[in-house]
PDB file of C-alpha atoms in Angstrom:
ATOM      1  CA  UNK A   1      -0.177   0.086  -0.176  1.00 32.00           C
ATOM      2  CA  UNK A   2       1.723   3.886  -0.619  1.00 32.00           C
ATOM      3  CA  UNK A   3       2.223   5.581   2.125  1.00 28.00           C
ATOM      4  CA  UNK A   4      -0.992   7.728   2.142  1.00 32.00           C
ATOM      5  CA  UNK A   5      -2.433   9.024   5.555  1.00 32.00           C
ATOM      6  CA  UNK A   6      -3.385   5.334   6.695  1.00 34.00           C
ATOM      7  CA  UNK A   7      -3.886   4.331  10.259  1.00 34.00           C
ATOM      8  CA  UNK A   8      -2.156   1.061  11.117  1.00 40.00           C
ATOM      9  CA  UNK A   9      -4.690  -1.423  13.344  1.00 38.00           C
ATOM     10  CA  UNK A  10      -3.505  -4.326  13.911  1.00 42.00           C
ATOM     11  CA  UNK A  11      -1.395  -4.429  10.543  1.00 48.00           C
ATOM     12  CA  UNK A  12      -4.449  -3.376   8.946  1.00 51.00           C
ATOM     13  CA  UNK A  13      -4.647  -0.858   7.143  1.00 73.00           C
ATOM     14  CA  UNK A  14      -7.897   1.869   7.032  1.00 91.00           C
ATOM     15  CA  UNK A  15      -7.481   4.073   4.107  1.00 96.00           C
ATOM     16  CA  UNK A  16      -9.719   7.767   3.181  1.00 97.00           C
ATOM     17  CA  UNK A  17     -12.425   6.916   1.764  1.00 98.00           C
ATOM     18  CA  UNK A  18     -14.916   9.684  -0.031  1.00 98.00           C
ATOM     19  CA  UNK A  19     -18.533   9.547  -1.094  1.00 97.00           C
ATOM     20  CA  UNK A  20     -20.513  11.900  -3.644  1.00 97.00           C
ATOM     21  CA  UNK A  21     -24.314  12.070  -3.629  1.00 96.00           C
ATOM     22  CA  UNK A  22     -25.552  14.110  -7.009  1.00 96.00           C
ATOM     23  CA  UNK A  23     -28.159  15.743  -8.377  1.00 97.00           C
ATOM     24  CA  UNK A  24     -28.543  12.612 -10.044  1.00 94.00           C
ATOM     25  CA  UNK A  25     -26.400  10.703 -13.277  1.00 88.00           C
ATOM     26  CA  UNK A  26     -25.445  11.570 -16.703  1.00 83.00           C
ATOM     27  CA  UNK A  27     -24.355  14.956 -18.799  1.00 88.00           C
ATOM     28  CA  UNK A  28     -25.887  17.177 -16.333  1.00 93.00           C
ATOM     29  CA  UNK A  29     -25.574  16.390 -13.108  1.00 96.00           C
ATOM     30  CA  UNK A  30     -23.901  17.587 -10.330  1.00 97.00           C
ATOM     31  CA  UNK A  31     -22.374  17.213  -6.137  1.00 98.00           C
ATOM     32  CA  UNK A  32     -24.619  18.361  -3.837  1.00 98.00           C
ATOM     33  CA  UNK A  33     -22.831  16.574  -1.879  1.00 97.00           C
ATOM     34  CA  UNK A  34     -19.323  15.889  -0.591  1.00 98.00           C
ATOM     35  CA  UNK A  35     -18.331  13.828   2.619  1.00 97.00           C
ATOM     36  CA  UNK A  36     -14.991  11.879   3.501  1.00 98.00           C
ATOM     37  CA  UNK A  37     -13.295   9.762   6.440  1.00 97.00           C
ATOM     38  CA  UNK A  38      -9.853   9.983   7.133  1.00 96.00           C
ATOM     39  CA  UNK A  39      -7.811   7.250   8.139  1.00 93.00           C
ATOM     40  CA  UNK A  40      -8.068   7.886  11.778  1.00 93.00           C
ATOM     41  CA  UNK A  41     -12.091   8.132  11.513  1.00 92.00           C
ATOM     42  CA  UNK A  42     -12.339  11.571  11.576  1.00 95.00           C
ATOM     43  CA  UNK A  43     -15.703  12.503   8.636  1.00 95.00           C
ATOM     44  CA  UNK A  44     -15.900  15.387   7.585  1.00 97.00           C
ATOM     45  CA  UNK A  45     -19.754  15.984   4.754  1.00 96.00           C
ATOM     46  CA  UNK A  46     -21.473  19.434   3.066  1.00 97.00           C
ATOM     47  CA  UNK A  47     -23.305  19.934   1.551  1.00 98.00           C
ATOM     48  CA  UNK A  48     -22.197  21.919  -2.416  1.00 98.00           C
ATOM     49  CA  UNK A  49     -24.692  25.188  -3.239  1.00 98.00           C
ATOM     50  CA  UNK A  50     -25.791  24.481  -7.054  1.00 98.00           C
ATOM     51  CA  UNK A  51     -23.998  26.700  -9.949  1.00 98.00           C
ATOM     52  CA  UNK A  52     -26.322  29.280 -11.554  1.00 97.00           C
ATOM     53  CA  UNK A  53     -26.432  26.750 -14.580  1.00 96.00           C
ATOM     54  CA  UNK A  54     -25.723  23.476 -12.661  1.00 97.00           C
ATOM     55  CA  UNK A  55     -30.236  22.607 -13.414  1.00 95.00           C
ATOM     56  CA  UNK A  56     -30.366  19.010 -13.527  1.00 95.00           C
ATOM     57  CA  UNK A  57     -32.964  17.381 -10.600  1.00 95.00           C
ATOM     58  CA  UNK A  58     -32.970  13.764 -11.265  1.00 94.00           C
ATOM     59  CA  UNK A  59     -36.484  13.051  -8.758  1.00 92.00           C
ATOM     60  CA  UNK A  60     -35.265   9.316  -8.682  1.00 90.00           C
ATOM     61  CA  UNK A  61     -32.097  10.572  -7.748  1.00 90.00           C
ATOM     62  CA  UNK A  62     -33.597  13.290  -4.961  1.00 89.00           C
ATOM     63  CA  UNK A  63     -35.688   9.654  -3.476  1.00 89.00           C
ATOM     64  CA  UNK A  64     -32.585   7.985  -2.645  1.00 87.00           C
ATOM     65  CA  UNK A  65     -30.497  11.411  -1.040  1.00 89.00           C
ATOM     66  CA  UNK A  66     -33.539  12.993   0.353  1.00 90.00           C
ATOM     67  CA  UNK A  67     -31.866  15.914   0.127  1.00 94.00           C
ATOM     68  CA  UNK A  68     -33.874  18.559  -1.067  1.00 94.00           C
ATOM     69  CA  UNK A  69     -32.658  21.317  -3.658  1.00 94.00           C
ATOM     70  CA  UNK A  70     -33.180  24.120  -1.858  1.00 95.00           C
ATOM     71  CA  UNK A  71     -31.212  22.864   1.652  1.00 95.00           C
ATOM     72  CA  UNK A  72     -28.487  22.725  -0.758  1.00 97.00           C
ATOM     73  CA  UNK A  73     -29.049  26.510  -1.715  1.00 96.00           C
ATOM     74  CA  UNK A  74     -30.243  27.854   1.781  1.00 96.00           C
ATOM     75  CA  UNK A  75     -26.842  25.435   3.287  1.00 97.00           C
ATOM     76  CA  UNK A  76     -24.725  24.762   0.793  1.00 98.00           C
ATOM     77  CA  UNK A  77     -21.182  25.659   0.536  1.00 98.00           C
ATOM     78  CA  UNK A  78     -19.594  27.199  -2.759  1.00 98.00           C
ATOM     79  CA  UNK A  79     -17.803  24.715  -4.817  1.00 98.00           C
ATOM     80  CA  UNK A  80     -14.619  27.698  -4.231  1.00 98.00           C
ATOM     81  CA  UNK A  81     -14.940  26.750  -0.434  1.00 98.00           C
ATOM     82  CA  UNK A  82     -15.272  22.729  -0.845  1.00 98.00           C
ATOM     83  CA  UNK A  83     -12.700  22.443  -3.451  1.00 98.00           C
ATOM     84  CA  UNK A  84     -10.675  24.427  -0.735  1.00 98.00           C
ATOM     85  CA  UNK A  85     -11.115  22.562   2.219  1.00 98.00           C
ATOM     86  CA  UNK A  86     -10.844  19.381   0.379  1.00 98.00           C
ATOM     87  CA  UNK A  87      -7.610  19.889  -0.582  1.00 98.00           C
ATOM     88  CA  UNK A  88      -6.275  21.462   2.994  1.00 98.00           C
ATOM     89  CA  UNK A  89      -7.957  17.642   4.441  1.00 97.00           C
ATOM     90  CA  UNK A  90      -6.556  15.631   1.730  1.00 98.00           C
ATOM     91  CA  UNK A  91      -3.808  16.973   0.060  1.00 98.00           C
ATOM     92  CA  UNK A  92      -1.428  14.365  -1.223  1.00 97.00           C
ATOM     93  CA  UNK A  93      -3.791  11.387  -0.701  1.00 97.00           C
ATOM     94  CA  UNK A  94      -5.163   9.047  -2.644  1.00 97.00           C
ATOM     95  CA  UNK A  95      -8.343   8.985  -1.821  1.00 98.00           C
ATOM     96  CA  UNK A  96     -10.381   5.414  -2.274  1.00 98.00           C
ATOM     97  CA  UNK A  97     -14.235   5.722  -3.741  1.00 97.00           C
ATOM     98  CA  UNK A  98     -16.836   2.857  -4.783  1.00 94.00           C
ATOM     99  CA  UNK A  99     -17.849   4.554  -7.568  1.00 92.00           C
ATOM    100  CA  UNK A 100     -15.347   5.768  -9.480  1.00 93.00           C
ATOM    101  CA  UNK A 101     -16.364   6.590 -12.580  1.00 92.00           C
ATOM    102  CA  UNK A 102     -19.232   8.901 -11.834  1.00 94.00           C
ATOM    103  CA  UNK A 103     -17.460  10.736  -8.335  1.00 95.00           C
ATOM    104  CA  UNK A 104     -13.967  11.845 -10.740  1.00 95.00           C
ATOM    105  CA  UNK A 105     -16.412  13.210 -12.615  1.00 96.00           C
ATOM    106  CA  UNK A 106     -18.281  15.596 -10.160  1.00 97.00           C
ATOM    107  CA  UNK A 107     -14.735  15.990  -8.700  1.00 98.00           C
ATOM    108  CA  UNK A 108     -13.888  16.930 -11.980  1.00 97.00           C
ATOM    109  CA  UNK A 109     -17.241  19.325 -11.882  1.00 98.00           C
ATOM    110  CA  UNK A 110     -16.919  20.960  -8.456  1.00 98.00           C
ATOM    111  CA  UNK A 111     -13.044  21.786  -9.456  1.00 98.00           C
ATOM    112  CA  UNK A 112     -13.679  22.946 -12.723  1.00 98.00           C
ATOM    113  CA  UNK A 113     -16.107  24.975 -10.660  1.00 98.00           C
ATOM    114  CA  UNK A 114     -14.113  26.515  -7.954  1.00 98.00           C
ATOM    115  CA  UNK A 115     -11.570  26.994 -11.094  1.00 98.00           C
ATOM    116  CA  UNK A 116      -9.112  24.658  -9.059  1.00 98.00           C
ATOM    117  CA  UNK A 117      -7.178  21.333  -9.155  1.00 98.00           C
ATOM    118  CA  UNK A 118      -7.108  18.961  -6.737  1.00 98.00           C
ATOM    119  CA  UNK A 119      -4.412  17.929  -4.437  1.00 98.00           C
ATOM    120  CA  UNK A 120      -5.453  14.060  -4.285  1.00 98.00           C
ATOM    121  CA  UNK A 121      -5.223  11.314  -5.964  1.00 97.00           C
ATOM    122  CA  UNK A 122      -8.974   9.902  -6.779  1.00 97.00           C
ATOM    123  CA  UNK A 123      -8.691   5.859  -7.167  1.00 97.00           C
ATOM    124  CA  UNK A 124     -11.126   3.089  -6.885  1.00 96.00           C
ATOM    125  CA  UNK A 125     -11.893   1.724  -3.820  1.00 95.00           C
ATOM    126  CA  UNK A 126     -11.999  -2.052  -5.902  1.00 93.00           C
ATOM    127  CA  UNK A 127      -8.307  -1.931  -6.079  1.00 94.00           C
ATOM    128  CA  UNK A 128      -8.261  -2.492  -3.084  1.00 94.00           C
ATOM    129  CA  UNK A 129     -10.234  -5.985  -3.244  1.00 93.00           C
ATOM    130  CA  UNK A 130      -9.574  -9.615  -4.582  1.00 92.00           C
ATOM    131  CA  UNK A 131     -11.882 -11.582  -6.318  1.00 92.00           C
ATOM    132  CA  UNK A 132     -13.147 -13.110  -2.890  1.00 91.00           C
ATOM    133  CA  UNK A 133     -13.098  -9.991  -0.980  1.00 93.00           C
ATOM    134  CA  UNK A 134     -15.313  -8.317  -4.060  1.00 94.00           C
ATOM    135  CA  UNK A 135     -17.321 -11.217  -3.921  1.00 94.00           C
ATOM    136  CA  UNK A 136     -18.625 -10.765  -0.254  1.00 95.00           C
ATOM    137  CA  UNK A 137     -18.597  -6.967  -0.650  1.00 95.00           C
ATOM    138  CA  UNK A 138     -22.301  -6.594  -0.886  1.00 94.00           C
ATOM    139  CA  UNK A 139     -22.874  -8.589   1.756  1.00 95.00           C
ATOM    140  CA  UNK A 140     -20.391  -7.585   3.874  1.00 95.00           C
ATOM    141  CA  UNK A 141     -21.752  -4.059   3.178  1.00 93.00           C
ATOM    142  CA  UNK A 142     -24.788  -4.489   4.446  1.00 92.00           C
ATOM    143  CA  UNK A 143     -23.562  -6.762   7.400  1.00 93.00           C
ATOM    144  CA  UNK A 144     -21.502  -3.220   8.060  1.00 94.00           C
ATOM    145  CA  UNK A 145     -24.070  -0.548   7.659  1.00 91.00           C
ATOM    146  CA  UNK A 146     -26.569  -2.712   9.952  1.00 91.00           C
ATOM    147  CA  UNK A 147     -24.274  -3.008  12.884  1.00 93.00           C
ATOM    148  CA  UNK A 148     -22.884   1.229  12.137  1.00 90.00           C
ATOM    149  CA  UNK A 149     -27.312   1.508  12.441  1.00 87.00           C
ATOM    150  CA  UNK A 150     -26.080   4.632   9.757  1.00 74.00           C
ATOM    151  CA  UNK A 151     -29.892   5.387   8.492  1.00 66.00           C
ATOM    152  CA  UNK A 152     -29.314   8.335   6.533  1.00 67.00           C
ATOM    153  CA  UNK A 153     -28.214   7.782   2.776  1.00 69.00           C
ATOM    154  CA  UNK A 154     -25.786  10.554   2.968  1.00 85.00           C
ATOM    155  CA  UNK A 155     -21.937  11.241   2.165  1.00 93.00           C
ATOM    156  CA  UNK A 156     -20.093  10.869   4.988  1.00 93.00           C
ATOM    157  CA  UNK A 157     -22.438   8.223   6.397  1.00 93.00           C
ATOM    158  CA  UNK A 158     -21.695   6.062   2.758  1.00 94.00           C
ATOM    159  CA  UNK A 159     -17.727   6.659   2.977  1.00 96.00           C
ATOM    160  CA  UNK A 160     -17.450   5.263   7.089  1.00 95.00           C
ATOM    161  CA  UNK A 161     -19.524   2.740   5.659  1.00 95.00           C
ATOM    162  CA  UNK A 162     -17.344   1.983   2.614  1.00 95.00           C
ATOM    163  CA  UNK A 163     -14.502   2.144   4.899  1.00 96.00           C
ATOM    164  CA  UNK A 164     -15.765  -0.571   7.523  1.00 95.00           C
ATOM    165  CA  UNK A 165     -17.181  -2.737   4.622  1.00 95.00           C
ATOM    166  CA  UNK A 166     -13.112  -3.252   3.661  1.00 95.00           C
ATOM    167  CA  UNK A 167     -11.791  -2.757   7.124  1.00 93.00           C
ATOM    168  CA  UNK A 168     -13.937  -5.739   8.115  1.00 93.00           C
ATOM    169  CA  UNK A 169     -12.919  -7.429   5.137  1.00 93.00           C
ATOM    170  CA  UNK A 170      -9.353  -7.256   5.159  1.00 88.00           C
ATOM    171  CA  UNK A 171      -9.640  -8.546   9.453  1.00 87.00           C
ATOM    172  CA  UNK A 172     -11.671 -11.653   7.586  1.00 85.00           C
ATOM    173  CA  UNK A 173      -8.651 -12.328   5.521  1.00 79.00           C
ATOM    174  CA  UNK A 174      -6.082 -11.496   7.941  1.00 75.00           C
ATOM    175  CA  UNK A 175      -7.899 -14.412   9.882  1.00 71.00           C
ATOM    176  CA  UNK A 176      -7.692 -16.663   7.427  1.00 69.00           C
ATOM    177  CA  UNK A 177     -11.490 -16.460   6.260  1.00 59.00           C
ATOM    178  CA  UNK A 178     -10.532 -14.574   2.614  1.00 54.00           C
ATOM    179  CA  UNK A 179      -7.663 -14.308   0.790  1.00 44.00           C
ATOM    180  CA  UNK A 180      -5.927 -11.282   1.188  1.00 42.00           C
ATOM    181  CA  UNK A 181      -5.804  -8.319  -1.845  1.00 43.00           C
ATOM    182  CA  UNK A 182      -2.806  -8.290  -3.856  1.00 41.00           C
ATOM    183  CA  UNK A 183      -1.454  -4.079  -3.619  1.00 40.00           C
ATOM    184  CA  UNK A 184      -2.796  -1.766  -6.666  1.00 42.00           C
ATOM    185  CA  UNK A 185      -0.483  -1.040  -8.975  1.00 36.00           C
ATOM    186  CA  UNK A 186      -0.240   2.439 -10.327  1.00 35.00           C
ATOM    187  CA  UNK A 187      -3.348   4.233 -12.290  1.00 36.00           C
TER     188      UNK A 187
END
């Protein structure tokens, strides 16, 4: 594993994980909430105030995240503020996500609006898992979510579930229940 800011716990590492809630999928969608959990378990989350030309709003996505658009307008931080904070807190790290293709596009949209570049690298969480762990991902994730009792579908809560699912699978691997994942290559 890279020398990112990671917590060594019983010889196992917990990477920084980010999650993004969005206005929908596909063309025109944009980030509405960004949350992360650091290796030490500290978390952060913020609503993102839409830019004036960010108009796409998918009702089916809203039914999942349950964040009203008017809440973003009233309580969201500007793209510049969110990008600046992410850069300060995540600088130099590889930050993992379970939906790399979507999250990469939403991070790009956020940073384009802020006229900045990310100071961190976004990577696919699946690159940390072997085939056996991938096969157990959905079941383990459901078990972790139930154990943590995080009922809101929000960015920082989702990031914590993702991080703890990975830790749970790694603990099982270390205990002999699952073969360990090979380390990710560059990319």
